CSV table of C-alpha atoms in Angstrom, one decimal:
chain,number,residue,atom,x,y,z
A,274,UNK,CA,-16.8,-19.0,26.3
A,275,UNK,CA,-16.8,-15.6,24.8
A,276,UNK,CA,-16.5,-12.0,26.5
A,277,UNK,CA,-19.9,-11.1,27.8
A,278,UNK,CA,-21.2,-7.2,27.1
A,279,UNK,CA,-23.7,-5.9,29.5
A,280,UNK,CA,-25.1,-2.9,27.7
A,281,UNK,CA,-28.1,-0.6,26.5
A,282,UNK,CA,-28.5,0.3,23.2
A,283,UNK,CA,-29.0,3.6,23.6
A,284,UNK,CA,-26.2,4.1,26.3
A,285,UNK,CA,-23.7,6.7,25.1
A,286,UNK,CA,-20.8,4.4,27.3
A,287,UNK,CA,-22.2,1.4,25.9
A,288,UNK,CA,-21.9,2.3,22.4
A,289,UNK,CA,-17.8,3.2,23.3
A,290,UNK,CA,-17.3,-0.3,24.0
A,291,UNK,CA,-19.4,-1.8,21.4
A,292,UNK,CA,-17.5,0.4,18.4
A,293,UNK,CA,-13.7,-1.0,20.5
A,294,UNK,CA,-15.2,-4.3,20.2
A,295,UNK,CA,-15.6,-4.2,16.8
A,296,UNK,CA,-12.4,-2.2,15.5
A,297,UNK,CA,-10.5,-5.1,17.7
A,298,UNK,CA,-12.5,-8.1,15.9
A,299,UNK,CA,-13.3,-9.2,19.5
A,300,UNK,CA,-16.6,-11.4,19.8
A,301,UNK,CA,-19.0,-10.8,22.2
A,302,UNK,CA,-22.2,-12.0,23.5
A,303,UNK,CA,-24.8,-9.1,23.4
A,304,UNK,CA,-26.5,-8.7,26.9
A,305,UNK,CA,-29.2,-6.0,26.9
A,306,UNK,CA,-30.6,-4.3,29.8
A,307,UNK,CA,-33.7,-2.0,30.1
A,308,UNK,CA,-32.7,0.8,32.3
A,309,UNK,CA,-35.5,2.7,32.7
A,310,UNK,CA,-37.2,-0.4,34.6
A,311,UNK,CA,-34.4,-0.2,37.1
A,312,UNK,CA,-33.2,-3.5,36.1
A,313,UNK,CA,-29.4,-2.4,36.5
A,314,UNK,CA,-30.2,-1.2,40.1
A,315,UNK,CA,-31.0,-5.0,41.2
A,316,UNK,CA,-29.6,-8.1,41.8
A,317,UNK,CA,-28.5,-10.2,39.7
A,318,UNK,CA,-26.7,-7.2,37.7
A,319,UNK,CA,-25.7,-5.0,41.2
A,320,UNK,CA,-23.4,-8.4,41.8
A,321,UNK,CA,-21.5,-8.0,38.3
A,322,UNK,CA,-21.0,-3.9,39.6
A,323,UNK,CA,-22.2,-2.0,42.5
A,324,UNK,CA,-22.5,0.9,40.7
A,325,UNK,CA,-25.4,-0.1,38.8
A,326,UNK,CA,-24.1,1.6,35.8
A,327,UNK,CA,-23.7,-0.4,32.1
A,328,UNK,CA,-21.8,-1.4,29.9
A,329,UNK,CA,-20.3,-4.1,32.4
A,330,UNK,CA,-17.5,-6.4,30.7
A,331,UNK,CA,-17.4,-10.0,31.8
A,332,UNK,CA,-14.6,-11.5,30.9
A,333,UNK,CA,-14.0,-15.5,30.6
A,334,UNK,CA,-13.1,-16.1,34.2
A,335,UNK,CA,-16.3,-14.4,35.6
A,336,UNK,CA,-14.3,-11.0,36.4
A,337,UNK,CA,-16.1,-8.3,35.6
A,338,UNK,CA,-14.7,-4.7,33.9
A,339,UNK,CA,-16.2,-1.9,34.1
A,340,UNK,CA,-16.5,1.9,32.9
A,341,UNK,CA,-16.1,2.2,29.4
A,342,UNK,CA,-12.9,4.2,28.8
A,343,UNK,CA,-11.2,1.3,31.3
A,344,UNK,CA,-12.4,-1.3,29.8
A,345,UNK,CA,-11.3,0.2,26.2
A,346,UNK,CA,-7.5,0.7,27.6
A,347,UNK,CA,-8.1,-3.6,28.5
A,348,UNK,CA,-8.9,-4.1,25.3
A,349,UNK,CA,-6.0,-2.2,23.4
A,350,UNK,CA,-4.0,-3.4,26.1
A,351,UNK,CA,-4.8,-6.9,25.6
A,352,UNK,CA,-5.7,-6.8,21.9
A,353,UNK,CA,-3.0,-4.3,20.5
A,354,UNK,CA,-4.1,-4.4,16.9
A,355,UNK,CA,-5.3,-2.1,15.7
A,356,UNK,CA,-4.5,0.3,18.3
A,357,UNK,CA,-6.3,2.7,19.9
A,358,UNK,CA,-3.9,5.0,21.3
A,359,UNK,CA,-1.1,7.0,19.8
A,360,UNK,CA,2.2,5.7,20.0
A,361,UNK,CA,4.2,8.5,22.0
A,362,UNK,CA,3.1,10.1,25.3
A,363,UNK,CA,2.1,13.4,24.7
A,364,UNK,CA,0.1,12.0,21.5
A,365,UNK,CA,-1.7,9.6,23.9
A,366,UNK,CA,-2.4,12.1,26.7
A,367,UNK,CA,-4.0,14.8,23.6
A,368,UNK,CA,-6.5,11.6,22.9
A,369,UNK,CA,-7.0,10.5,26.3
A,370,UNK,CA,-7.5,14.2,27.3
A,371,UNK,CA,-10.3,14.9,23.9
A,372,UNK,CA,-11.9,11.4,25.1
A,373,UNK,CA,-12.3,12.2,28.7
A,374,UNK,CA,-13.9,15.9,27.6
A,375,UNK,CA,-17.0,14.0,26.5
A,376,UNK,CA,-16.5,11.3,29.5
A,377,UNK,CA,-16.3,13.1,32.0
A,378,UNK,CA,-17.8,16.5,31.2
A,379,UNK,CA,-20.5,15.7,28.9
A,380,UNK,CA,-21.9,11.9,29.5
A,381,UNK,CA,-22.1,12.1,33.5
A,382,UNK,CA,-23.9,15.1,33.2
A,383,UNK,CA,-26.2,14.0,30.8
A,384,UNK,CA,-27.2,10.4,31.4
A,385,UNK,CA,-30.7,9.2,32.1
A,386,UNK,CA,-30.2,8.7,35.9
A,387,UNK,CA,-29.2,12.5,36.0
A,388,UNK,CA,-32.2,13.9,34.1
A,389,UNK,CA,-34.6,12.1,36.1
A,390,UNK,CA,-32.7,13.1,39.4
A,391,UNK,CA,-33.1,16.6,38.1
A,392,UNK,CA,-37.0,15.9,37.4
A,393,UNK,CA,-37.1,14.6,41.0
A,394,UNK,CA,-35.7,17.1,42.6
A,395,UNK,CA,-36.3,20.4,40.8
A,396,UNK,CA,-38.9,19.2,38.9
A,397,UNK,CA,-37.7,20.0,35.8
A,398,UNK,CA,-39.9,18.9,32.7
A,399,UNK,CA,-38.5,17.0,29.4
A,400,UNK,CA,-38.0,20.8,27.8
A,401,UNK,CA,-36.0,22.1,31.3
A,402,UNK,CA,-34.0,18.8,30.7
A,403,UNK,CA,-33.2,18.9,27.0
A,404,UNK,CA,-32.4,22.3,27.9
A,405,UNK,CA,-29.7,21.4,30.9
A,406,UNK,CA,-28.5,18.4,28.3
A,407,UNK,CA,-27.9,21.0,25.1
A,408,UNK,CA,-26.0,23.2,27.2
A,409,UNK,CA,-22.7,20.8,28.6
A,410,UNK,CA,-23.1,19.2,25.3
A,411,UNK,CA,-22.3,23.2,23.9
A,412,UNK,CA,-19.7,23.8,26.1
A,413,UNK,CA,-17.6,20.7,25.6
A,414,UNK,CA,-18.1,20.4,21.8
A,415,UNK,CA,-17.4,24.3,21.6
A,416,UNK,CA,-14.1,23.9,23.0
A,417,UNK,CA,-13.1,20.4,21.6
A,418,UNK,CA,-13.9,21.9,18.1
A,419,UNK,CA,-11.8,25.1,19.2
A,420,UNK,CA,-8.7,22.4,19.8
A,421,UNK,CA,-9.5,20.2,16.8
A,422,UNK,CA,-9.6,23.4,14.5
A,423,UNK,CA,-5.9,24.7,15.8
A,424,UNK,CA,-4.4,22.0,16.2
A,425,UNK,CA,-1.4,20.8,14.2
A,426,UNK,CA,-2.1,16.3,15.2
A,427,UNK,CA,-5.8,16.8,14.0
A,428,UNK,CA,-6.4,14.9,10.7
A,429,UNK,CA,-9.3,12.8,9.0
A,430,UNK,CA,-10.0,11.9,12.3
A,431,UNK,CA,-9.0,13.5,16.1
A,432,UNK,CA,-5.7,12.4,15.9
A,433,UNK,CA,-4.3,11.9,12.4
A,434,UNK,CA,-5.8,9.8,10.1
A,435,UNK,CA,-6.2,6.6,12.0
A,436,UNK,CA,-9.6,6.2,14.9
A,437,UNK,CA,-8.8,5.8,17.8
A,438,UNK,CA,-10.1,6.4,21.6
A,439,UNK,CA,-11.3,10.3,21.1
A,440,UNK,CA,-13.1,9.3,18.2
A,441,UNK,CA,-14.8,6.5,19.5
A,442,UNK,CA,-16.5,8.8,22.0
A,443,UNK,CA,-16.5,11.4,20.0
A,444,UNK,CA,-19.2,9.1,17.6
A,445,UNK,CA,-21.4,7.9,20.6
A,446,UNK,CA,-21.6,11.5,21.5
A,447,UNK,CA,-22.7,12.5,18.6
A,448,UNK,CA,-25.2,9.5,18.3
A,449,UNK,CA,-27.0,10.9,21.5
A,450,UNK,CA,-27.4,14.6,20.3
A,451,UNK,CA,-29.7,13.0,17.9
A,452,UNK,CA,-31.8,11.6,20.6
A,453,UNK,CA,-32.1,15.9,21.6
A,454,UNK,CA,-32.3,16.9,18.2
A,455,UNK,CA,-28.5,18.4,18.6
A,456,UNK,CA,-27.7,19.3,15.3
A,457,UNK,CA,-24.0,18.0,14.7
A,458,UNK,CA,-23.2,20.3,12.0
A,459,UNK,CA,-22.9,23.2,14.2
A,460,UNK,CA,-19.6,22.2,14.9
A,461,UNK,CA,-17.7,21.5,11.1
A,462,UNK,CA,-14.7,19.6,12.0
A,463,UNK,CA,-16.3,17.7,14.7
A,464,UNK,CA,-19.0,17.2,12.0
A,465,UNK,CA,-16.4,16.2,9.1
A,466,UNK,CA,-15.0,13.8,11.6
A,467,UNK,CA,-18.2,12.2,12.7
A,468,UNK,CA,-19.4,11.5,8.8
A,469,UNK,CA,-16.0,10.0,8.0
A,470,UNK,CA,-16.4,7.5,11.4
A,471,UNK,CA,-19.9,7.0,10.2
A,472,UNK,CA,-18.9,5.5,7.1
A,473,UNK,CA,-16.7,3.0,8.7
A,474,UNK,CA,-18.2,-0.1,9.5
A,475,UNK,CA,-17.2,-0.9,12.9
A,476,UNK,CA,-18.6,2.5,14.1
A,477,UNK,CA,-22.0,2.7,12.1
A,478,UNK,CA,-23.1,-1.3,13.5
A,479,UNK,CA,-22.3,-0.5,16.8
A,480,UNK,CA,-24.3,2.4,16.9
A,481,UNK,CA,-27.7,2.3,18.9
A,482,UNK,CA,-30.1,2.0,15.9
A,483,UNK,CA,-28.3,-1.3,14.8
A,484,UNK,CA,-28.5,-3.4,18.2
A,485,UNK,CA,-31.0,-5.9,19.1
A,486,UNK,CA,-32.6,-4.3,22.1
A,487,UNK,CA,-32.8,-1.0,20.3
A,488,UNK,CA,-36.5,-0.1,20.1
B,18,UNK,CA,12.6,25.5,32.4
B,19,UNK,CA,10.1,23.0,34.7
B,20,UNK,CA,6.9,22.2,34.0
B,21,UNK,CA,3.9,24.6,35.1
B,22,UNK,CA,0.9,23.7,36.9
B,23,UNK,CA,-2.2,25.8,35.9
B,24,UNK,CA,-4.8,25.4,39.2
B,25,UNK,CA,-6.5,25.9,42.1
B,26,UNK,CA,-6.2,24.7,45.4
B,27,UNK,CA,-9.5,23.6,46.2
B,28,UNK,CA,-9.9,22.0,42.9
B,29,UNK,CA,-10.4,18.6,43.4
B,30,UNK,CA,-8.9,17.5,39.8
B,31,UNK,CA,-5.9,20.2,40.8
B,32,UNK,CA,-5.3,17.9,43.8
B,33,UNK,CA,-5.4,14.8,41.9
B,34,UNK,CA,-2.1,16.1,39.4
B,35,UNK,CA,-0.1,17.7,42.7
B,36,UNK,CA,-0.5,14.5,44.2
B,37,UNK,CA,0.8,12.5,41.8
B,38,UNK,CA,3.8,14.9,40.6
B,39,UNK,CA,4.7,14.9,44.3
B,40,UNK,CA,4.7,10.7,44.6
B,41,UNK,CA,7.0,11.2,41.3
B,42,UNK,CA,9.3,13.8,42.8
B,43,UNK,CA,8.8,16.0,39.4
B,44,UNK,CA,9.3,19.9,40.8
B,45,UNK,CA,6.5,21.8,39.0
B,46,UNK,CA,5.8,25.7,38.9
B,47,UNK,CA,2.4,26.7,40.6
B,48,UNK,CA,0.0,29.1,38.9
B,49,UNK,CA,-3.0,29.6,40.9
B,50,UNK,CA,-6.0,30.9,39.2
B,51,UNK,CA,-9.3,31.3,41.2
B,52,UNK,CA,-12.1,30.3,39.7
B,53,UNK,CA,-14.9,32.6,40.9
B,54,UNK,CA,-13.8,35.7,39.4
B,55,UNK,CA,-13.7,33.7,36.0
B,56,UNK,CA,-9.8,34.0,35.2
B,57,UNK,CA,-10.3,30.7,33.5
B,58,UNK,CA,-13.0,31.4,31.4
B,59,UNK,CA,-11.1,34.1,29.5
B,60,UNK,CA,-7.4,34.7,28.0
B,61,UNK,CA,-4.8,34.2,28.9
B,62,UNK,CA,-6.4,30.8,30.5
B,63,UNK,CA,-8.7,30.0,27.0
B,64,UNK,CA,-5.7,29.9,25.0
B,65,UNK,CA,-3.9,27.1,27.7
B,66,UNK,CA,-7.3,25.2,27.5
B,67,UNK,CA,-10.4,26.4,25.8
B,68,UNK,CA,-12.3,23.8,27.8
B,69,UNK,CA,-11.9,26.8,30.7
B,70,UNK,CA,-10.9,24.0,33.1
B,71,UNK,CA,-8.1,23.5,35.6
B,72,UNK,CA,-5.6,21.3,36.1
B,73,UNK,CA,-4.0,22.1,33.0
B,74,UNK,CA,0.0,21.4,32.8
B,75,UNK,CA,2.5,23.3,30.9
B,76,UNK,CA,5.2,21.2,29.4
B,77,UNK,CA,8.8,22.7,28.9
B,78,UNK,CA,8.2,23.0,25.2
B,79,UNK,CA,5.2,24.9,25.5
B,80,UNK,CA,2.5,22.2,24.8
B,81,UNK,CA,-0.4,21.6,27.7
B,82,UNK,CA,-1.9,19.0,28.5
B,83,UNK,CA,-5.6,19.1,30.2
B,84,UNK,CA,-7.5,16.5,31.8
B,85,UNK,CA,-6.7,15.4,35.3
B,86,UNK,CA,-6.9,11.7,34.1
B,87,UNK,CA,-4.8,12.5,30.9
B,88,UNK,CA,-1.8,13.8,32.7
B,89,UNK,CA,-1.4,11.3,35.5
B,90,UNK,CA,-1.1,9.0,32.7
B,91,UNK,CA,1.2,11.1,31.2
B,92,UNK,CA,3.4,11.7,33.7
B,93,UNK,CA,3.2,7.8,34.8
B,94,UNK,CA,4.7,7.2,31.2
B,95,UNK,CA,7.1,9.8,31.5
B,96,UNK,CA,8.1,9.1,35.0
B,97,UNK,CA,8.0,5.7,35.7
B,98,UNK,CA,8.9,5.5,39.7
B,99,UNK,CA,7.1,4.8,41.3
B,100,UNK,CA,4.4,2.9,39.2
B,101,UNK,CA,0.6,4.5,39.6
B,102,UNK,CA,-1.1,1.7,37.8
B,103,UNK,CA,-0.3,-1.8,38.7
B,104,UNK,CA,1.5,-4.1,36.4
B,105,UNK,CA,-1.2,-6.4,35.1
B,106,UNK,CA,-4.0,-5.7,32.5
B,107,UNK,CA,-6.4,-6.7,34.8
B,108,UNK,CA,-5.5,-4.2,37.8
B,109,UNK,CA,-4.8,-1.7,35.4
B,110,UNK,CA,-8.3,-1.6,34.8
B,111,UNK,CA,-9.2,-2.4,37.6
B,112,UNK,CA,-7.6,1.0,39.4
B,113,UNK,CA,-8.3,3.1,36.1
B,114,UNK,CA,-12.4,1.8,36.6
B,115,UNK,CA,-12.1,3.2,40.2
B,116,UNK,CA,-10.6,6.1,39.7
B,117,UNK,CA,-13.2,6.8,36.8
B,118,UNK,CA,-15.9,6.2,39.2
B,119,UNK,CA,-14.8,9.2,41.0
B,120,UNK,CA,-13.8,11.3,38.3
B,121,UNK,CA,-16.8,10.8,36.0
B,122,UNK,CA,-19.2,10.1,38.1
B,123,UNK,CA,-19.0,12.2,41.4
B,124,UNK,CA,-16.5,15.3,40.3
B,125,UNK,CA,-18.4,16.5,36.9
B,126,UNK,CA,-21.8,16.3,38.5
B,127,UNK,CA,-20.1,18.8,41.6
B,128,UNK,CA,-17.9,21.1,40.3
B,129,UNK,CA,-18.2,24.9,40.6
B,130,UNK,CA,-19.6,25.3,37.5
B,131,UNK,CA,-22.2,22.9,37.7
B,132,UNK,CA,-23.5,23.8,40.9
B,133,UNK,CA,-23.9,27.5,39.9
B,134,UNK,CA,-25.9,26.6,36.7
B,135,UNK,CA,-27.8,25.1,38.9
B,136,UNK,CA,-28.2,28.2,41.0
B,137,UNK,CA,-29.0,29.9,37.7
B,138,UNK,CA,-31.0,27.0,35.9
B,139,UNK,CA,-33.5,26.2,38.7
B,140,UNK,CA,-33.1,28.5,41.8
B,141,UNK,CA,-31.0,26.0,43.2
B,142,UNK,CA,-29.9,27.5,46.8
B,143,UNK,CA,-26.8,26.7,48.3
B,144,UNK,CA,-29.0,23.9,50.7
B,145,UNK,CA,-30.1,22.6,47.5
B,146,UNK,CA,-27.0,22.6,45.7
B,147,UNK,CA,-25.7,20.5,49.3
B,148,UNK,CA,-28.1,17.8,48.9
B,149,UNK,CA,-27.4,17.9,45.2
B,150,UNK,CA,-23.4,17.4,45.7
B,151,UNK,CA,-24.1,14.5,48.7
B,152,UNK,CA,-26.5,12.7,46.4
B,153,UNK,CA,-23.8,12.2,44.0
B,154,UNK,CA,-21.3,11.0,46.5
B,155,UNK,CA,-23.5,9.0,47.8
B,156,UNK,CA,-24.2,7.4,45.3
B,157,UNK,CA,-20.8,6.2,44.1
B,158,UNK,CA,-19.1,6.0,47.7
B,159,UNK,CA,-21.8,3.2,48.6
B,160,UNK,CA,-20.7,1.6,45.2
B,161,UNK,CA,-16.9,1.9,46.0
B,162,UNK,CA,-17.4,0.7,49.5
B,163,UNK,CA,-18.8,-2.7,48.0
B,164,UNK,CA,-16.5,-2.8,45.8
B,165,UNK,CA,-13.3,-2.9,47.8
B,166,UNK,CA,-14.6,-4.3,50.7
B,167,UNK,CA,-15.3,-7.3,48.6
B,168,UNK,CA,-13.0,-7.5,46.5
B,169,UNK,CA,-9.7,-9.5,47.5
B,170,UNK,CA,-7.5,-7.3,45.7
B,171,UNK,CA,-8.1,-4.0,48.0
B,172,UNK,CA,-5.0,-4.1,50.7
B,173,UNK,CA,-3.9,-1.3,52.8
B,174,UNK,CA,-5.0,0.9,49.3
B,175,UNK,CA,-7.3,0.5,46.5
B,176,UNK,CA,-5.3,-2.3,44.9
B,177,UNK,CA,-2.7,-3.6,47.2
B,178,UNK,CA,-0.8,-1.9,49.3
B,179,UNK,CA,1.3,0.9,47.2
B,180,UNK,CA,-0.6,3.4,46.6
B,181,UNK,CA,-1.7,4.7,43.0
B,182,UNK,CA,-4.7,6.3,40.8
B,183,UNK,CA,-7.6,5.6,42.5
B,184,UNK,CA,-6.0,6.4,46.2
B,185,UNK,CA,-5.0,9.6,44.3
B,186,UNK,CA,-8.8,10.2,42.8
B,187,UNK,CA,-10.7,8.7,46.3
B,188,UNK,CA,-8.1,11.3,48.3
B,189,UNK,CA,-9.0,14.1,46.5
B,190,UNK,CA,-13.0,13.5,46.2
B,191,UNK,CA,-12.5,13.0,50.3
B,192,UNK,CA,-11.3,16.7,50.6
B,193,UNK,CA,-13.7,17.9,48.6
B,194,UNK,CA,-16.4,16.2,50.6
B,195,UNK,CA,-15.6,17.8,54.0
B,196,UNK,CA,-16.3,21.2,52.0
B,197,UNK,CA,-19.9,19.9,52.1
B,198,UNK,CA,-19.6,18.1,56.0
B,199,UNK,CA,-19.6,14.9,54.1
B,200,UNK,CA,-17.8,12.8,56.7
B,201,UNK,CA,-16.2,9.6,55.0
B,202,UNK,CA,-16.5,7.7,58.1
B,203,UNK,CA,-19.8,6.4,56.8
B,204,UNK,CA,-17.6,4.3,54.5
B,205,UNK,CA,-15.4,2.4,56.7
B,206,UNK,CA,-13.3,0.8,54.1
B,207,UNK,CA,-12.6,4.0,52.1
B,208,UNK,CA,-12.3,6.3,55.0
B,209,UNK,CA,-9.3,3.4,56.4
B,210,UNK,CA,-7.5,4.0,53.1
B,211,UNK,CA,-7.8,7.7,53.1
B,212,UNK,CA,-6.7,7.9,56.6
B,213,UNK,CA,-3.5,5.5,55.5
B,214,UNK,CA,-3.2,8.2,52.4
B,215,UNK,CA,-3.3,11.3,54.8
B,216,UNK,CA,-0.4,10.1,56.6
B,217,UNK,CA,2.1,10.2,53.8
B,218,UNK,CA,3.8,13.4,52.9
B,219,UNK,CA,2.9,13.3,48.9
B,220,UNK,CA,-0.6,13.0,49.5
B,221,UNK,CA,-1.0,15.9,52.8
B,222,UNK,CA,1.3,18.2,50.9
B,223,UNK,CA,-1.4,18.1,47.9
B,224,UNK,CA,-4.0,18.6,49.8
B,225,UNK,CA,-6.1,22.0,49.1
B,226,UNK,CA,-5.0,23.3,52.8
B,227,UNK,CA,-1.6,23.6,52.0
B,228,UNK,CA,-1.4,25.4,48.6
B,229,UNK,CA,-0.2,29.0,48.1
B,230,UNK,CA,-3.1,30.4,47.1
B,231,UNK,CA,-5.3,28.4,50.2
B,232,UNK,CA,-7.6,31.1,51.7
């Protein structure tokens, strides 16, 4: 028995977990999903989580993790090295703080079941949507490059020189700008930091292109 | 010297951090800032948090931490009595997953600021923007309600009975609801534990009506 990911390629969350994964040496066995057919808003998936939301984290007794930045805190909680989070408290709560910027400002504004509500509802067209999805994108990554640039813990990566939580969804971010032709480089240390992750193999294979469902 | 709390009453992530420095017994200065005018979107506030957002806390050396999420976990590490996460891997991500259900799922979509771009974005009128915010609650309180009414570690609270960071997150997301007549008794199992949570002083103290700067 192996941990079990229940994922999308292309999910921004997904690819969190998937880089974690990887950086931890933990095997997994790949489960891919096709959202747009609905197929994580019916049984048998709703049974692993209600929410109907990948990636979904079954672990070897059948319990079932989910959201991504929980399940990463499991996995550096349970696999320490190498670890994920600073080792003092105000280092950790600078990472957890960068990390949840793009959770929970970015992403849940972003994701596909919000651009179709918005279609849905006020009708907005792919342009209106890449429009809504470039703008929280801009104002998150404006003011995480603003903290990056001044402050003193920033190094090769978000904090110092090692990857850690802030970079990891720092990189899936980046990963779906592409899909809305978000051009990265607007923002240079975010930029510098995304090229160095890039380069790193744990990142780049558990980006979207490199994943069996991907299209 | 005590720590300062940068916020808003009727900030829902605001609520979140009084709550919990209240269950630690930390004494914290209140700075009130009110959102509509913009005082958060310029200096001083930009230069506490150029993300423009509140909660943000001061510490007594001058360094700020941001995130509602970020600093719960902070001061959990800080201040360990009593706990907010439960002792075990597992529950810790367990609670942590709930709470992010809330906090990345219903709050970003529902903010002030969101709801105004839609104003701006689409004509969005304040019926609109209604339907918009109950959507998005519904969505995830039908989600939660499965979840803890099936799972057999929900007790009096979210996870057991002492109550911790997804009672604080579910609490606050409840206030925030009746702004929009959401009435939680549609979920019988959360609007038990909320009910449980309104009756002790920590949590009613936090609450939006009984700030400083409550209208």
């Amino acid at each position: 028995m192996t941990l079990k990911l229940h994922n999308f390629f292309r999910s921004s969350s997904s690819t969190r977990v998937r880089v974690a994964l990887r950086l931890k040496s933990v095997p997994f066995d790949y489960v891919p999903y096709v959202l747009r057919n609905g197929e994580t808003r019916r049984k048998p998936f709703l049974d692993l989580n209600p929410a109907a939301l990948v990636p979904a984290l079954e672990l070897e007794d059948g319990r079932v993790l989910t959201q991504s930045l929980a399940i990463i805190e499991w996995l550096d909680e349970t696999h320490p090295a190498p670890p994920l989070l600073p080792a003092d408290a105000y280092g950790r709560a600078r990472v957890r703080a960068l990390a949840q910027t793009i959770a929970c400002e970015i992403h849940p504004l972003n994701n596909l079941r919000v651009l179709q509500h918005l279609g849905q509802t006020f009708g907005a067209d792919e342009a209106a949507q890449a429009r809504w999805f470039e703008h929280w994108v801009t104002t998150s990554f404006d003011a995480i490059e603003t903290s990056l640039a001044r402050d003193p813990e920033t190094g090769a990566f978000c904090h110092g020189d090692t990857p850690g939580l802030a970079d990891i969804c720092l990189y899936a971010q980046a990963w779906n700008n592409r899909r809305f032709s978000i051009d990265t480089s607007r923002w240079p240390v975010i930029d510098g930091i995304f090229r160095r992750l890039d380069a790193i193999a744990a990142f780049r294979d558990a980006a979207p292109d490199r994943q069996p469902d991907a299209a």
